[in-house]
Coordinates of C-alpha atoms and ligand atoms in Angstrom, one line a residue:
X1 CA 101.4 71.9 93.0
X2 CA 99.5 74.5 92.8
X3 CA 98.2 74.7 95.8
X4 CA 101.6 75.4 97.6
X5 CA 101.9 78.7 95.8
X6 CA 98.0 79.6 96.5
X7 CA 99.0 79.2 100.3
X8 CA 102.4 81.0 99.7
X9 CA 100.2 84.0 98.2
X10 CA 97.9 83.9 101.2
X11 CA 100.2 83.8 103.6
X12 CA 102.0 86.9 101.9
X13 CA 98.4 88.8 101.5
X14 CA 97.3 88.3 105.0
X15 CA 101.1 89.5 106.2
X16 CA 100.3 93.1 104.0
X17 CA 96.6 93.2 105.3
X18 CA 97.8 93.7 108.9
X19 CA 99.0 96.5 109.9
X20 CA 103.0 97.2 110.7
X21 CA 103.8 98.6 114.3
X22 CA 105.5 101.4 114.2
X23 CA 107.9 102.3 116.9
X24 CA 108.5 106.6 117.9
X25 CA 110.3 107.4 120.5
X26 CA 109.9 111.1 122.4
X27 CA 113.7 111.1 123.8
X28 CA 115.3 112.7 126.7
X29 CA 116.8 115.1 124.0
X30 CA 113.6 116.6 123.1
X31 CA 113.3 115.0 119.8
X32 CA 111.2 112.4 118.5
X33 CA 113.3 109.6 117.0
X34 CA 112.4 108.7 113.8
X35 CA 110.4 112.1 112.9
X36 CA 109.8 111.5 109.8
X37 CA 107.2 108.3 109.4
X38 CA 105.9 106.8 106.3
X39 CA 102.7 105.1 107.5
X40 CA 99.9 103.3 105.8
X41 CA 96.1 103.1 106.9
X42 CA 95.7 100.5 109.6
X43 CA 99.4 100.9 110.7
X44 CA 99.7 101.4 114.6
X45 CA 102.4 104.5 116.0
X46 CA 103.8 103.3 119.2
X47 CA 105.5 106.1 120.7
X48 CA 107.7 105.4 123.7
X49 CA 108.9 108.1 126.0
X50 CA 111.9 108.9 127.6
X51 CA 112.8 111.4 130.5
X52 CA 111.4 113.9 131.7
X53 CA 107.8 114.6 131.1
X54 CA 106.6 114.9 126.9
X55 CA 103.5 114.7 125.3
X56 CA 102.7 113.8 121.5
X57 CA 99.9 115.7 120.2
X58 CA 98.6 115.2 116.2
X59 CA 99.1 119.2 115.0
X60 CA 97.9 121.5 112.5
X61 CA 100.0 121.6 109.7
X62 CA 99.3 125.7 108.8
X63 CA 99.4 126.7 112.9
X64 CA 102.6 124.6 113.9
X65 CA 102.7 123.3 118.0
X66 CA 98.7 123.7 117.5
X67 CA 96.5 120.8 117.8
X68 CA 94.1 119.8 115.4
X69 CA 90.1 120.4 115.5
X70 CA 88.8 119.2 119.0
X71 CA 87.5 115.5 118.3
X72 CA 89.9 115.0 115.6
X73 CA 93.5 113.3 116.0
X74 CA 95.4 112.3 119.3
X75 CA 96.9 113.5 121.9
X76 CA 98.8 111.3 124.8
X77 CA 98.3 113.7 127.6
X78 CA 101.2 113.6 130.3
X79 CA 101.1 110.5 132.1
X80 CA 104.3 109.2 130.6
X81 CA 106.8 111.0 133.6
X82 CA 109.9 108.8 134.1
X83 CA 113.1 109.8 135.7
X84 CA 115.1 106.9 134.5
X85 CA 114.9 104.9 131.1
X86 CA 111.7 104.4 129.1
X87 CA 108.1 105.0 130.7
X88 CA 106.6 101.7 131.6
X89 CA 103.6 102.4 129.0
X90 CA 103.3 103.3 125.3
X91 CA 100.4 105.4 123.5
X92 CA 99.9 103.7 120.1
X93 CA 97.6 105.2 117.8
X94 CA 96.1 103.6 114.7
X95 CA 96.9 105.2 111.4
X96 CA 93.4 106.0 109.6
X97 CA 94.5 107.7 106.0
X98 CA 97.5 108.9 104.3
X99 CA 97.5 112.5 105.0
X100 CA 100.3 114.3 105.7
X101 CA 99.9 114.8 109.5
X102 CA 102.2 116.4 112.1
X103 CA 102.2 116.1 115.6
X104 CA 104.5 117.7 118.7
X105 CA 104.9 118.0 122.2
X106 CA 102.9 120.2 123.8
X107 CA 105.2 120.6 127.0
X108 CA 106.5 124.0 127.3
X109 CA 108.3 125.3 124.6
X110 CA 109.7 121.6 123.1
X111 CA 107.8 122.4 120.1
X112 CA 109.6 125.2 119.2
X113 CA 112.6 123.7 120.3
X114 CA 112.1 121.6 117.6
X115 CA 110.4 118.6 118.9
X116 CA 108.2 117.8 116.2
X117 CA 107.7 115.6 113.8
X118 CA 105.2 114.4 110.6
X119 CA 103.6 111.3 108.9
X120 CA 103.7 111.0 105.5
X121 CA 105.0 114.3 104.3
X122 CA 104.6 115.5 101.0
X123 CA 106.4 117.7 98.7
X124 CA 104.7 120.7 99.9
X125 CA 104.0 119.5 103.7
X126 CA 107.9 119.1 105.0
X127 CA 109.4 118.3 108.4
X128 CA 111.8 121.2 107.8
X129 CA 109.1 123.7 107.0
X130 CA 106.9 122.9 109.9
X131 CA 109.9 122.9 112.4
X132 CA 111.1 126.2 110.9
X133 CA 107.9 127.7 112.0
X134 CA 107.4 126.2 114.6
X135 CA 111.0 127.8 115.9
X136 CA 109.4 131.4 115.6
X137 CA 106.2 130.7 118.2
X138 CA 107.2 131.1 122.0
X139 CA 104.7 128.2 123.0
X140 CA 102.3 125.4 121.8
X141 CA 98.6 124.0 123.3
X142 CA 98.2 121.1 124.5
X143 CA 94.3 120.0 123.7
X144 CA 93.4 119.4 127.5
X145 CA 94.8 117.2 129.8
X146 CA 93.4 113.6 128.9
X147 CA 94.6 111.7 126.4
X148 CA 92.7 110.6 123.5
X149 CA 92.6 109.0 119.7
X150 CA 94.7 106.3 120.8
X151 CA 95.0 104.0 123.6
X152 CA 97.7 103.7 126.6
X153 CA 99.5 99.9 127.0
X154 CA 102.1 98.5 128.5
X155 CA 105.7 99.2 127.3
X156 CA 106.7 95.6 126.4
X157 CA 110.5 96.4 125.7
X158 CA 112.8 95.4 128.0
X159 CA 115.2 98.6 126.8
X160 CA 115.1 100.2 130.7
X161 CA 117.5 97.7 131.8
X162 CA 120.3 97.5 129.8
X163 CA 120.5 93.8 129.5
X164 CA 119.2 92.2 125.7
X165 CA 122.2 90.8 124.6
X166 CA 121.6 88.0 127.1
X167 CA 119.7 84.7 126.6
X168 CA 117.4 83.4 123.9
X169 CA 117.4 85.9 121.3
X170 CA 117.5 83.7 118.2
X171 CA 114.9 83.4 116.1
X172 CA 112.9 80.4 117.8
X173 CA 109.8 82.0 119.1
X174 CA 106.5 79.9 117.9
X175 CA 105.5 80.9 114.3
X176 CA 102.3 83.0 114.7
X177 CA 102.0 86.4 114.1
X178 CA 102.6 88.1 117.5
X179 CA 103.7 91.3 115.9
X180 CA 107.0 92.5 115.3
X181 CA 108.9 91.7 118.7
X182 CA 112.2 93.0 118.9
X183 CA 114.9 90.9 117.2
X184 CA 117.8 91.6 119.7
X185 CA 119.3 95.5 119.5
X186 CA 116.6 97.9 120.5
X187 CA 117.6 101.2 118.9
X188 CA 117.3 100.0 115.1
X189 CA 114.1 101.1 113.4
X190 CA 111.5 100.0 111.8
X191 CA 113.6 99.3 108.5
X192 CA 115.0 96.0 111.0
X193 CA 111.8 95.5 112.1
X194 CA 110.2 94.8 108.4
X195 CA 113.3 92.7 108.0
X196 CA 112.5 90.6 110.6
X197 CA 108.6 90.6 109.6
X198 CA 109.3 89.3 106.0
X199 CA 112.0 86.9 107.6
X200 CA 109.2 85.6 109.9
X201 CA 106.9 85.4 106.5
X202 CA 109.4 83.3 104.8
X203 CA 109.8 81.1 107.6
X204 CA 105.8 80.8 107.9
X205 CA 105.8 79.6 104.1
X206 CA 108.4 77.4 104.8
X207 CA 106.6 75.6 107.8
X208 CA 103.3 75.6 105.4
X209 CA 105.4 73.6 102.8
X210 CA 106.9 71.6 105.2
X211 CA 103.2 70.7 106.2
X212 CA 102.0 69.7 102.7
Ligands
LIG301 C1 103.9 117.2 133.1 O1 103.7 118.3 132.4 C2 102.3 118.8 132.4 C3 102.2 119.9 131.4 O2 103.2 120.9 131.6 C4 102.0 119.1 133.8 O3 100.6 119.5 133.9 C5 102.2 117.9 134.7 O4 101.9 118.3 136.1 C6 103.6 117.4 134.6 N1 103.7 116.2 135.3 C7 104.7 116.0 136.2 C8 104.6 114.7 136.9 O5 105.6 116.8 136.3
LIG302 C1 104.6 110.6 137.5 O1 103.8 111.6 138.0 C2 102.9 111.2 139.0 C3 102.0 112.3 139.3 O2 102.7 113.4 139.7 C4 103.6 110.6 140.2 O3 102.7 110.1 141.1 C5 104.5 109.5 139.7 O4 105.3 109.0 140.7 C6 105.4 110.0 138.6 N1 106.2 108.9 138.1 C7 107.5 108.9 137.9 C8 108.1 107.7 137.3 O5 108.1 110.0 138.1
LIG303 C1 100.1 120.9 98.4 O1 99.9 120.6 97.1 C2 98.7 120.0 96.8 C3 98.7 119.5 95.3 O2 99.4 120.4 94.6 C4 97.6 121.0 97.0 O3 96.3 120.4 96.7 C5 97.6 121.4 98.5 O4 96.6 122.4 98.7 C6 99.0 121.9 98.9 N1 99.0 122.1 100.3 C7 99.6 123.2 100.9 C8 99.5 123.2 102.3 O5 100.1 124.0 100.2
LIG304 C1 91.6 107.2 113.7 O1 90.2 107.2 113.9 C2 89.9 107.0 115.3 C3 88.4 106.9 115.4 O2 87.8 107.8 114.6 C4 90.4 108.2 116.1 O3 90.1 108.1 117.4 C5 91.9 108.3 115.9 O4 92.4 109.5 116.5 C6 92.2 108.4 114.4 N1 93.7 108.3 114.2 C7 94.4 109.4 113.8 C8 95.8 109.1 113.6 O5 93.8 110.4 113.5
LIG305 C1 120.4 83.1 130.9 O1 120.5 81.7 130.8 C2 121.2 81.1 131.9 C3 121.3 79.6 131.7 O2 120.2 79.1 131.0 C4 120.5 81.4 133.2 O3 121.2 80.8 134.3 C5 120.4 82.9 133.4 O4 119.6 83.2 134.5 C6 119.7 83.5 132.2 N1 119.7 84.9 132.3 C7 118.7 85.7 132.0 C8 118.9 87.1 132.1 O5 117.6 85.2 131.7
LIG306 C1 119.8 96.4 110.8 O1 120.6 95.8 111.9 C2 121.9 95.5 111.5 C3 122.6 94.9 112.7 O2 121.7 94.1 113.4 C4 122.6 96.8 111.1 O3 123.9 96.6 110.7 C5 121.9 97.5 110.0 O4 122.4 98.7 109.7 C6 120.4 97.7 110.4 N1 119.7 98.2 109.2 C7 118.9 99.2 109.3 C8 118.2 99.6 108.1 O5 118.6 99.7 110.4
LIG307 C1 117.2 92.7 136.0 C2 117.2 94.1 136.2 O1 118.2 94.8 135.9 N1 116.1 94.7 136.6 C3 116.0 96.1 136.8 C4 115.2 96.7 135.7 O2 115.0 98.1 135.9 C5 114.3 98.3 137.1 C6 114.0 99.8 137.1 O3 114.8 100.5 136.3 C7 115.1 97.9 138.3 O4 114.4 98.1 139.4 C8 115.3 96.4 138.1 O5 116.2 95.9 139.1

C-alpha cells in the first residue's frame, strides 16, 4: 500500500511547512519568559504580557535596549497595560530569517534591568553578553509610540482566570490544524506544545488510515 505511506509523508510535510507558534511571555517580574527562542522562518512569536505596562521591541545586537533601523523589525508599542493577569491581546510577529535577533522592553529602565531577550543566538551573539551590556546603559528607546512589524490579536488563553483544570480538556477537539491550542497546564513551553503538535500529527495519520 503504498499509497498509505505517500499520505503519511504528506501529512508530516505539510505539518513542517507551517509555521510553529511560539508563545513569550513579558512577566510581571520584568523578564521575558522563555528569553532564549530558537525560531525558524515562517514561525509566529506570540508574546503575552503581564502587569504593569512592557513593551517588546526587536534590538540592535551591538547598541543593546536600542532598536533596530527604522522600517526594520517590531516593536509592540504600549497598549498591553493590565493590572490583573494577562493583557486581553497578544502581538505575534512572524519570523522572516534566522538571524540572531534581540529584542527588549523599552519601558524605563527594564532593559537594563535585564529584560531582554534573543532569537536564535549564536556562539558569538549570546543572551548573557547582550544583558551584560545592556546592565551598564541607564535607559533604552523605544522606536515611537505605534506598534509595528507584527500584528495585535486577541489573547485566546484562558490563563487570567485561574480555572483550566476544569472540563473537557482531553484530547477530542476536531482533527484540523487549528494551531497549537493549549493542552491543559498553561505555563509549560513550547517543548509541550510540539509534543502535542506531533501527537495531533500522529492522530491525523491515524484518521487518514482509518479512511483508506
Ligand atoms: C505605558 O508606558 C508608556 C511608555 O513609558 C507610556 O507612554 C504610557 O503612557 C504608559 N501607559 C499607561 C497606561 O500607563
Ligand atoms: C490601559 O491604558 C489605557 C490608556 O491609559 C486605559 O484607558 C485603560 O483603561 C488601561 N487598561 C488597563 C487594563 O489598565
Ligand atoms: C560572529 O561570527 C561570525 C562568523 O565567525 C562573523 O561573521 C560575525 O561577524 C560575528 N559577529 C559578531 C557580532 O562578532
Ligand atoms: C518580517 O517581515 C515583515 C515584512 O517585511 C516585517 O514587517 C516584520 O517586522 C518582519 N519580522 C521580523 C521578525 O523582522
Ligand atoms: C463543567 O461541566 C459541568 C457538567 O457538564 C458543567 O455543569 C459546568 O458548568 C462546567 N464548567 C465549566 C467551567 O465549563
Ligand atoms: C510537559 O508537561 C508535563 C506534564 O504535563 C511535564 O511533566 C513535563 O516536564 C513537560 N515537559 C516539558 C519539556 O516542558
Ligand atoms: C469565570 C471567571 O472566573 N471569570 C472571570 C475571568 O476573569 C475576569 C477578569 O479577570 C473576571 O471578570 C471574570 O469574572
Amino acid at each position: 500500500m503504498p499509497s498509505v505511506k505517500s499520505l503519511l509523508s504528506a501529512a508530516a510535510l505539510a505539518c513542517l511547512a507551517s509555521g510553529e507558534t511560539i508563545k513569550i511571555t513579558a512577566t510581571s517580574s520584568n523578564t521575558f519568559d522563555p528569553s532564549t527562542i530558537t525560531a525558524s522562518h515562517g514561525d509566529i512569536l506570540e508574546f503575552h504580557f503581564e502587569p504593569k505596562n512592557h513593551s517588546v521591541v526587536s534590538g540592535l545586537y551591538a547598541f543593546p535596549c536600542t532598536p533596530m533601523q527604522l522600517g526594520t523589525g517590531f516593536f509592540s508599542g504600549f497598549s498591553f497595560n493590565t493590572t490583573d493577569g494577562e493583557a486581553d491581546k497578544v502581538f505575534r510577529v512572524t519570523v522572516n530569517g534566522t538571524e540572531p535577533t534581540p529584542f527588549y522592553s523599552s519601558q524605563g529602565n527594564e532593559c537594563s534591568g535585564g529584560m531582554v531577550g534573543i532569537i536564535n543566538p549564536s556562539k558569538n551573539q549570546t543572551l548573557a553578553d547582550f544583558k551584560k551590556r545592556a546592565s551598564a546603559l541607564a535607559r533604552s528607546v523605544s522606536p515611537g509610540r505605534t506598534s509595528f512589524g507584527g500584528e495585535i490579536a486577541d489573547n485566546d488563553d484562558d490563563s487570567s482566570n485561574s480555572t483550566s483544570s476544569g472540563n473537557g480538556s482531553s484530547g477530542g477537539k476536531g482533527g484540523s490544524s487549528g494551531g497549537s491550542s493549549g493542552s491543559g497546564s498553561d505555563k509549560d513551553g513550547k517543548d509541550n506544545g510540539s509534543v502535542s503538535l506531533s501527537v495531533s500529527i500522529g492522530a491525523l495519520a491515524l484518521a487518514m488510515l482509518m479512511a483508506i
